[in-house]
PDB file of C-alpha atoms in Angstrom:
ATOM      1  CA  MET A 725     -12.002  10.973   8.813  1.00 61.00           C
ATOM      2  CA  LEU A 726     -12.397  12.121   5.462  1.00 68.00           C
ATOM      3  CA  PRO A 727     -14.365  10.198   2.621  1.00 78.00           C
ATOM      4  CA  LYS A 728     -12.626   7.351   0.940  1.00 74.00           C
ATOM      5  CA  SER A 729     -12.885   9.370  -2.058  1.00 79.00           C
ATOM      6  CA  VAL A 730     -11.339  12.924  -0.828  1.00 85.00           C
ATOM      7  CA  TYR A 731      -8.784  11.043   0.609  1.00 84.00           C
ATOM      8  CA  GLU A 732      -7.524   9.018  -2.929  1.00 86.00           C
ATOM      9  CA  LEU A 733      -7.585  12.374  -4.281  1.00 91.00           C
ATOM     10  CA  LYS A 734      -5.910  14.477  -1.489  1.00 91.00           C
ATOM     11  CA  PRO A 735      -1.686  13.725  -3.349  1.00 92.00           C
ATOM     12  CA  TYR A 736      -3.151  14.388  -6.469  1.00 93.00           C
ATOM     13  CA  PHE A 737      -4.767  17.223  -5.371  1.00 94.00           C
ATOM     14  CA  TYR A 738      -1.324  18.662  -4.436  1.00 95.00           C
ATOM     15  CA  LEU A 739       0.540  17.350  -7.658  1.00 95.00           C
ATOM     16  CA  VAL A 740      -1.725  19.126  -9.432  1.00 95.00           C
ATOM     17  CA  SER A 741      -1.935  22.720  -7.452  1.00 95.00           C
ATOM     18  CA  GLY A 742       1.860  22.654  -7.647  1.00 94.00           C
ATOM     19  CA  ALA A 743       2.071  21.759 -11.088  1.00 94.00           C
ATOM     20  CA  TRP A 744      -0.236  24.983 -12.296  1.00 94.00           C
ATOM     21  CA  ILE A 745       1.577  27.553  -9.326  1.00 93.00           C
ATOM     22  CA  LEU A 746       4.529  26.490 -11.278  1.00 91.00           C
ATOM     23  CA  LEU A 747       3.021  27.077 -14.530  1.00 90.00           C
ATOM     24  CA  PHE A 748       0.956  30.229 -14.354  1.00 89.00           C
ATOM     25  CA  TYR A 749       3.251  32.048 -11.268  1.00 87.00           C
ATOM     26  CA  SER A 750       5.802  33.532 -10.270  1.00 84.00           C
ATOM     27  CA  GLY A 751       8.123  35.283  -7.563  1.00 86.00           C
ATOM     28  CA  VAL A 752       7.215  33.519  -4.325  1.00 89.00           C
ATOM     29  CA  LEU A 753       4.248  31.717  -5.446  1.00 92.00           C
ATOM     30  CA  LEU A 754       7.023  29.424  -7.009  1.00 92.00           C
ATOM     31  CA  VAL A 755       7.994  27.945  -3.116  1.00 94.00           C
ATOM     32  CA  ILE A 756       4.341  27.476  -2.406  1.00 95.00           C
ATOM     33  CA  GLY A 757       3.960  25.524  -5.635  1.00 93.00           C
ATOM     34  CA  LEU A 758       6.881  23.700  -5.246  1.00 95.00           C
ATOM     35  CA  LEU A 759       6.528  22.443  -1.695  1.00 96.00           C
ATOM     36  CA  LEU A 760       2.409  21.259  -2.377  1.00 96.00           C
ATOM     37  CA  TYR A 761       4.086  19.846  -5.464  1.00 96.00           C
ATOM     38  CA  PHE A 762       6.456  17.982  -3.797  1.00 95.00           C
ATOM     39  CA  LEU A 763       4.318  16.800  -0.799  1.00 95.00           C
ATOM     40  CA  GLY A 764       1.647  15.721  -3.215  1.00 95.00           C
ATOM     41  CA  ALA A 765       4.519  12.950  -4.514  1.00 95.00           C
ATOM     42  CA  TRP A 766       5.719  12.232  -1.630  1.00 94.00           C
ATOM     43  CA  ILE A 767       2.146  11.314  -0.483  1.00 93.00           C
ATOM     44  CA  TRP A 768       2.098   9.269  -3.426  1.00 92.00           C
ATOM     45  CA  VAL A 769       5.075   7.358  -2.800  1.00 90.00           C
ATOM     46  CA  LEU A 770       4.421   6.768   0.091  1.00 88.00           C
ATOM     47  CA  ARG A 771       1.027   5.108  -0.389  1.00 86.00           C
ATOM     48  CA  SER A 772       2.194   2.782  -3.504  1.00 85.00           C
ATOM     49  CA  ASP A 773       5.776   1.848  -1.159  1.00 79.00           C
ATOM     50  CA  TYR A 774       2.842   0.930   1.595  1.00 76.00           C
ATOM     51  CA  ARG A 775       0.458  -0.886  -0.552  1.00 74.00           C
ATOM     52  CA  ARG A 776       2.521  -2.601  -2.695  1.00 74.00           C
ATOM     53  CA  LEU A 777       1.802  -6.386  -3.403  1.00 68.00           C
ATOM     54  CA  ASN A 778       4.985  -7.404  -4.557  1.00 63.00           C
ATOM     55  CA  HIS A 779       7.905  -7.548  -2.938  1.00 58.00           C
ATOM     56  CA  ARG A 780      10.275  -4.291  -3.002  1.00 62.00           C
ATOM     57  CA  SER A 781      13.409  -6.250  -4.828  1.00 59.00           C
ATOM     58  CA  PRO A 782      16.601  -5.623  -3.194  1.00 52.00           C
ATOM     59  CA  GLN A 783      19.580  -3.287  -4.206  1.00 53.00           C
ATOM     60  CA  THR A 784      22.482  -4.826  -5.538  1.00 51.00           C
ATOM     61  CA  PRO A 785      25.960  -2.979  -4.408  1.00 51.00           C
ATOM     62  CA  VAL A 786      26.104  -0.827  -7.707  1.00 49.00           C
ATOM     63  CA  ASN A 787      22.718   0.154  -7.257  1.00 51.00           C
ATOM     64  CA  ARG A 788      22.932   1.114  -3.406  1.00 52.00           C
ATOM     65  CA  HIS A 789      26.084   3.467  -4.306  1.00 47.00           C
ATOM     66  CA  TYR A 790      23.879   5.552  -6.887  1.00 53.00           C
ATOM     67  CA  TRP A 791      20.766   5.246  -5.787  1.00 59.00           C
ATOM     68  CA  ASN A 792      18.906   5.558  -2.288  1.00 70.00           C
ATOM     69  CA  ASP A 793      15.193   4.457  -1.432  1.00 76.00           C
ATOM     70  CA  PRO A 794      13.378   7.826  -1.694  1.00 83.00           C
ATOM     71  CA  LEU A 795      15.812   9.146  -4.816  1.00 86.00           C
ATOM     72  CA  TYR A 796      14.377   6.297  -6.755  1.00 85.00           C
ATOM     73  CA  GLU A 797      10.608   6.745  -5.698  1.00 89.00           C
ATOM     74  CA  LEU A 798      10.775  10.386  -6.670  1.00 91.00           C
ATOM     75  CA  LEU A 799      12.881   9.866  -9.660  1.00 92.00           C
ATOM     76  CA  PRO A 800       9.583  10.136 -12.431  1.00 94.00           C
ATOM     77  CA  PHE A 801       8.284  13.020 -10.120  1.00 95.00           C
ATOM     78  CA  GLY A 802      11.267  14.709 -10.626  1.00 94.00           C
ATOM     79  CA  TYR A 803      11.410  14.190 -15.188  1.00 95.00           C
ATOM     80  CA  ILE A 804       7.539  15.794 -14.503  1.00 95.00           C
ATOM     81  CA  LEU A 805       8.625  18.719 -12.468  1.00 94.00           C
ATOM     82  CA  ALA A 806      11.883  19.422 -15.311  1.00 94.00           C
ATOM     83  CA  ALA A 807       9.285  18.911 -18.185  1.00 93.00           C
ATOM     84  CA  LEU A 808       7.019  21.978 -16.274  1.00 91.00           C
ATOM     85  CA  LEU A 809      10.072  24.207 -15.486  1.00 90.00           C
ATOM     86  CA  LEU A 810      10.659  23.873 -19.276  1.00 90.00           C
ATOM     87  CA  ILE A 811       7.424  24.329 -20.487  1.00 89.00           C
ATOM     88  CA  GLY A 812       7.305  27.845 -18.307  1.00 83.00           C
ATOM     89  CA  LEU A 813      10.607  28.445 -19.650  1.00 81.00           C
ATOM     90  CA  ARG A 814       8.564  28.788 -23.120  1.00 73.00           C
ATOM     91  CA  GLN A 815      11.904  29.442 -25.016  1.00 74.00           C
ATOM     92  CA  ASP A 816      11.868  27.388 -27.664  1.00 82.00           C
ATOM     93  CA  ILE A 817      10.896  24.541 -29.694  1.00 88.00           C
ATOM     94  CA  LEU A 818      13.760  22.410 -28.321  1.00 88.00           C
ATOM     95  CA  MET A 819      12.827  23.237 -25.205  1.00 88.00           C
ATOM     96  CA  LEU A 820       9.383  22.260 -25.628  1.00 88.00           C
ATOM     97  CA  LEU A 821      10.638  18.852 -27.385  1.00 92.00           C
ATOM     98  CA  SER A 822      12.206  18.241 -24.256  1.00 92.00           C
ATOM     99  CA  ALA A 823       9.700  19.053 -21.872  1.00 92.00           C
ATOM    100  CA  VAL A 824       7.311  16.179 -23.590  1.00 93.00           C
ATOM    101  CA  LEU A 825      10.028  13.596 -23.845  1.00 94.00           C
ATOM    102  CA  LEU A 826      10.682  14.496 -19.989  1.00 94.00           C
ATOM    103  CA  LEU A 827       7.106  14.790 -18.764  1.00 94.00           C
ATOM    104  CA  GLY A 828       6.581  11.195 -21.383  1.00 94.00           C
ATOM    105  CA  SER A 829       9.065   9.304 -19.300  1.00 94.00           C
ATOM    106  CA  GLY A 830       7.798  10.008 -15.989  1.00 94.00           C
ATOM    107  CA  LEU A 831       4.737   9.199 -16.480  1.00 94.00           C
ATOM    108  CA  LEU A 832       5.644   5.930 -18.190  1.00 94.00           C
ATOM    109  CA  VAL A 833       7.685   5.114 -15.248  1.00 92.00           C
ATOM    110  CA  LEU A 834       4.741   5.931 -13.061  1.00 92.00           C
ATOM    111  CA  ARG A 835       2.588   4.033 -14.648  1.00 91.00           C
ATOM    112  CA  ILE A 836       4.617   0.466 -14.396  1.00 90.00           C
ATOM    113  CA  ARG A 837       5.401   0.900 -10.975  1.00 87.00           C
ATOM    114  CA  VAL A 838       1.974   0.673 -10.360  1.00 86.00           C
ATOM    115  CA  VAL A 839       1.106  -2.240 -12.632  1.00 84.00           C
ATOM    116  CA  ASN A 840       4.320  -3.738 -11.307  1.00 81.00           C
ATOM    117  CA  ARG A 841       3.513  -3.223  -7.715  1.00 77.00           C
ATOM    118  CA  ARG A 842      -0.404  -4.243  -8.471  1.00 72.00           C
ATOM    119  CA  GLN A 843       0.493  -7.276 -10.293  1.00 64.00           C
ATOM    120  CA  HIS A 844      -1.017  -9.927  -7.788  1.00 50.00           C
ATOM    121  CA  ARG A 845      -3.913  -8.249  -8.190  1.00 43.00           C
ATOM    122  CA  LYS A 846      -4.331  -9.749 -12.187  1.00 40.00           C
ATOM    123  CA  THR A 847      -3.510 -13.337 -10.712  1.00 40.00           C
ATOM    124  CA  GLU A 848      -6.036 -15.538 -11.233  1.00 38.00           C
ATOM    125  CA  SER A 849      -8.153 -16.026  -7.552  1.00 38.00           C
ATOM    126  CA  GLY A 850      -9.157 -19.294  -6.089  1.00 41.00           C
ATOM    127  CA  THR A 851      -8.427 -21.513  -3.532  1.00 42.00           C
ATOM    128  CA  SER A 852      -4.610 -21.211  -2.491  1.00 46.00           C
ATOM    129  CA  VAL A 853      -2.867 -22.531   0.356  1.00 49.00           C
ATOM    130  CA  GLU A 854       0.278 -21.080  -0.671  1.00 51.00           C
ATOM    131  CA  TRP A 855      -0.869 -18.296   0.480  1.00 50.00           C
ATOM    132  CA  ALA A 856      -1.676 -18.579   3.503  1.00 54.00           C
ATOM    133  CA  ASN A 857       2.535 -19.740   3.530  1.00 53.00           C
ATOM    134  CA  GLU A 858       3.584 -16.622   1.950  1.00 49.00           C
ATOM    135  CA  LEU A 859       1.539 -14.915   5.345  1.00 51.00           C
ATOM    136  CA  SER A 860       3.027 -16.880   7.630  1.00 53.00           C
ATOM    137  CA  LEU A 861       0.337 -18.006   8.605  1.00 57.00           C
ATOM    138  CA  ASP A 862       0.444 -21.313  10.614  1.00 60.00           C
ATOM    139  CA  ALA A 863      -2.694 -22.375  10.662  1.00 61.00           C
ATOM    140  CA  VAL A 864      -6.405 -21.719   9.138  1.00 57.00           C
ATOM    141  CA  PRO A 865      -9.991 -22.760  10.359  1.00 53.00           C
ATOM    142  CA  ASP A 866     -11.897 -25.083   8.904  1.00 50.00           C
ATOM    143  CA  SER A 867     -15.685 -24.667   7.949  1.00 45.00           C
ATOM    144  CA  ILE A 868     -16.485 -24.676  12.019  1.00 46.00           C
ATOM    145  CA  GLY A 869     -13.900 -22.570  12.793  1.00 49.00           C
ATOM    146  CA  ARG A 870     -11.079 -24.998  14.319  1.00 55.00           C
ATOM    147  CA  MET A 871      -7.183 -23.709  13.694  1.00 59.00           C
ATOM    148  CA  ILE A 872      -5.869 -26.841  11.462  1.00 58.00           C
ATOM    149  CA  PRO A 873      -2.145 -26.527  11.241  1.00 61.00           C
ATOM    150  CA  LEU A 874      -1.244 -25.676   7.589  1.00 53.00           C
ATOM    151  CA  THR A 875       1.020 -29.451   7.250  1.00 55.00           C
ATOM    152  CA  ASP A 876      -2.441 -30.965   7.408  1.00 49.00           C
ATOM    153  CA  VAL A 877      -4.725 -28.339   5.286  1.00 43.00           C
ATOM    154  CA  SER A 878      -4.436 -30.719   2.510  1.00 46.00           C
ATOM    155  CA  GLN A 879      -7.072 -33.508   4.400  1.00 44.00           C
ATOM    156  CA  VAL A 880      -9.712 -30.789   5.286  1.00 40.00           C
ATOM    157  CA  PRO A 881     -11.241 -30.137   2.072  1.00 39.00           C
ATOM    158  CA  ALA A 882     -13.776 -27.499   4.053  1.00 38.00           C
ATOM    159  CA  ILE A 883     -10.749 -24.703   4.023  1.00 40.00           C
ATOM    160  CA  GLU A 884     -11.089 -22.407   1.410  1.00 46.00           C
ATOM    161  CA  ILE A 885      -8.540 -19.420   1.111  1.00 48.00           C
ATOM    162  CA  GLN A 886      -8.379 -16.875  -1.408  1.00 55.00           C
ATOM    163  CA  LYS A 887      -6.525 -14.528  -2.743  1.00 59.00           C
ATOM    164  CA  PRO A 888      -6.809 -10.440  -1.236  1.00 63.00           C
ATOM    165  CA  ASP A 889      -9.089  -8.450  -3.447  1.00 66.00           C
ATOM    166  CA  CYS A 890      -8.258  -5.178  -1.149  1.00 70.00           C
ATOM    167  CA  ALA A 891      -8.448  -2.869  -4.398  1.00 68.00           C
ATOM    168  CA  SER A 892     -12.324  -3.344  -4.605  1.00 68.00           C
ATOM    169  CA  CYS A 893     -12.548  -3.523  -0.748  1.00 73.00           C
ATOM    170  CA  ARG A 894     -14.835  -0.810   0.739  1.00 71.00           C
ATOM    171  CA  ILE A 895     -12.836  -0.711   4.087  1.00 76.00           C
ATOM    172  CA  GLU A 896      -8.911  -0.434   2.807  1.00 76.00           C
ATOM    173  CA  ASP A 897      -9.113   2.901   4.508  1.00 78.00           C
ATOM    174  CA  ILE A 898      -9.735   1.522   7.551  1.00 80.00           C
ATOM    175  CA  CYS A 899      -7.217  -0.414   7.033  1.00 81.00           C
ATOM    176  CA  LEU A 900      -4.603   1.291   6.472  1.00 80.00           C
ATOM    177  CA  ASP A 901      -5.384   3.976   8.744  1.00 82.00           C
ATOM    178  CA  VAL A 902      -4.682   1.783  11.530  1.00 84.00           C
ATOM    179  CA  GLY A 903      -0.636   2.100  11.325  1.00 85.00           C
ATOM    180  CA  LEU A 904       0.309  -1.787  11.161  1.00 87.00           C
ATOM    181  CA  ASP A 905       1.584  -3.057   8.032  1.00 82.00           C
ATOM    182  CA  ILE A 906      -0.630  -4.091   5.483  1.00 80.00           C
ATOM    183  CA  ARG A 907       0.175  -8.386   5.235  1.00 79.00           C
ATOM    184  CA  CYS A 908       0.228  -7.763   8.824  1.00 84.00           C
ATOM    185  CA  VAL A 909      -3.536  -6.726   8.533  1.00 83.00           C
ATOM    186  CA  GLN A 910      -4.881  -9.107   6.225  1.00 81.00           C
ATOM    187  CA  GLU A 911      -3.471 -11.787   8.712  1.00 79.00           C
ATOM    188  CA  LEU A 912      -5.181  -9.967  11.569  1.00 83.00           C
ATOM    189  CA  MET A 913      -8.061 -10.221   9.304  1.00 82.00           C
ATOM    190  CA  ARG A 914      -8.029 -13.802   8.533  1.00 77.00           C
ATOM    191  CA  LEU A 915      -8.506 -14.428  12.465  1.00 77.00           C
ATOM    192  CA  ASN A 916     -10.777 -11.347  12.901  1.00 77.00           C
ATOM    193  CA  GLN A 917     -13.554 -13.018  10.484  1.00 69.00           C
ATOM    194  CA  ASN A 918     -12.952 -16.281  12.765  1.00 69.00           C
ATOM    195  CA  LEU A 919     -12.085 -15.337  16.419  1.00 77.00           C
ATOM    196  CA  ASN A 920     -12.399 -12.150  18.450  1.00 84.00           C
ATOM    197  CA  PRO A 921      -9.471 -10.578  20.031  1.00 85.00           C
ATOM    198  CA  ARG A 922     -11.089  -9.515  23.491  1.00 82.00           C
ATOM    199  CA  GLU A 923     -11.499 -13.739  23.790  1.00 81.00           C
ATOM    200  CA  SER A 924      -8.712 -15.201  21.652  1.00 80.00           C
ATOM    201  CA  PHE A 925      -5.550 -11.807  21.890  1.00 85.00           C
ATOM    202  CA  GLU A 926      -2.706 -14.341  21.690  1.00 84.00           C
ATOM    203  CA  PRO A 927      -2.842 -14.946  18.006  1.00 82.00           C
ATOM    204  CA  PHE A 928      -3.378 -11.574  17.062  1.00 85.00           C
ATOM    205  CA  HIS A 929      -0.820 -10.768  19.771  1.00 86.00           C
ATOM    206  CA  ARG A 930       1.613 -13.490  18.069  1.00 84.00           C
ATOM    207  CA  VAL A 931       0.806 -12.277  14.091  1.00 83.00           C
ATOM    208  CA  VAL A 932       1.792  -8.245  15.154  1.00 87.00           C
ATOM    209  CA  ALA A 933       4.745  -9.639  17.358  1.00 86.00           C
ATOM    210  CA  ARG A 934       6.298 -11.338  14.243  1.00 82.00           C
ATOM    211  CA  HIS A 935       5.395  -7.723  12.420  1.00 83.00           C
ATOM    212  CA  HIS A 936       6.330  -5.345  14.453  1.00 86.00           C
ATOM    213  CA  GLY A 937       8.320  -7.013  17.208  1.00 84.00           C
ATOM    214  CA  ASP A 938       6.802  -6.055  20.707  1.00 82.00           C
ATOM    215  CA  LEU A 939       6.039  -2.298  18.973  1.00 82.00           C
ATOM    216  CA  TYR A 940       2.642  -3.063  21.400  1.00 84.00           C
ATOM    217  CA  SER A 941       1.351  -3.514  24.478  1.00 85.00           C
ATOM    218  CA  ARG A 942      -2.026  -4.835  24.829  1.00 86.00           C
ATOM    219  CA  GLU A 943      -3.311  -1.978  26.080  1.00 87.00           C
ATOM    220  CA  GLN A 944      -2.229  -0.113  22.843  1.00 87.00           C
ATOM    221  CA  LEU A 945      -3.485  -3.008  20.309  1.00 88.00           C
ATOM    222  CA  LEU A 946      -7.114  -4.562  21.669  1.00 88.00           C
ATOM    223  CA  PRO A 947      -8.329  -1.029  20.410  1.00 89.00           C
ATOM    224  CA  ILE A 948      -6.706  -1.513  16.892  1.00 89.00           C
ATOM    225  CA  LEU A 949      -7.572  -5.102  16.941  1.00 89.00           C
ATOM    226  CA  GLU A 950     -11.264  -4.342  18.056  1.00 87.00           C
ATOM    227  CA  ARG A 951     -11.971  -1.701  15.142  1.00 86.00           C
ATOM    228  CA  LEU A 952     -10.509  -4.397  12.648  1.00 85.00           C
ATOM    229  CA  HIS A 953     -13.360  -7.185  14.067  1.00 84.00           C
ATOM    230  CA  THR A 954     -15.809  -5.070  13.760  1.00 84.00           C
ATOM    231  CA  ASN A 955     -15.592  -4.094  10.167  1.00 79.00           C
ATOM    232  CA  SER A 956     -14.400  -8.013   9.033  1.00 77.00           C
ATOM    233  CA  ASP A 957     -17.697  -8.413   7.862  1.00 74.00           C
ATOM    234  CA  LEU A 958     -17.168  -6.087   5.269  1.00 75.00           C
ATOM    235  CA  CYS A 959     -13.262  -7.400   4.178  1.00 75.00           C
ATOM    236  CA  LEU A 960     -12.457  -8.648   1.123  1.00 68.00           C
ATOM    237  CA  THR A 961      -9.077 -10.028   1.657  1.00 61.00           C
ATOM    238  CA  TRP A 962     -10.454 -13.394   2.778  1.00 56.00           C
ATOM    239  CA  LYS A 963     -13.315 -15.656   1.789  1.00 50.00           C
ATOM    240  CA  LYS A 964     -14.816 -17.297   5.454  1.00 46.00           C
ATOM    241  CA  PRO A 965     -15.449 -20.520   5.273  1.00 44.00           C
ATOM    242  CA  ALA A 966     -18.746 -22.521   4.691  1.00 43.00           C
ATOM    243  CA  GLY A 967     -20.208 -23.490   7.383  1.00 41.00           C
TER     244      GLY A 967
END
């Protein structure tokens, strides 16, 4: 497994390498530059969509006619690519001005998307039963680990539910590498801090089934759950109940 610092820089390495080739080389190398550029862009898009904390806005009938998700996601990278091509031509000041505008537009759109998709990370942290409802949890543990239905949470003040802090987590790469939806992983981590998946498999299975259906058998799921359980002490998704 790649170190997290290298793993996180991979799409930017592809993007910068592709852009460099497009700016300073010609011939068959341009094809390699385009491939590297779009590979970096696509990896960035996949990570951005997988890690987003807000919900994707549904497309209107009008938008659906003109856009599909991949085209929409790659649009800012298209602006930047057009700017690079215009800079590479170096013909007149009008082209350079157009390139600057396209480059600024692409970077601005990327910035807006990053901010919007991480908006929940900027909200005030603290105890929040609503967050458990948002993750579709049926119950949460009390201070000694007993599972309490959410309908009774108001009667159990020892329960503390904290909004996720995945952006600061040291094991985020592990959670992203198990192949499960990030919301599913957050629920599993909440259970992992109070239950052992080998001893109490059914609650974990219900969580996975709610997000992924019957895609995983017990034999396929247990290694994933045990890996998450092994690292749950380092998880910043939830605050453990005191006790």
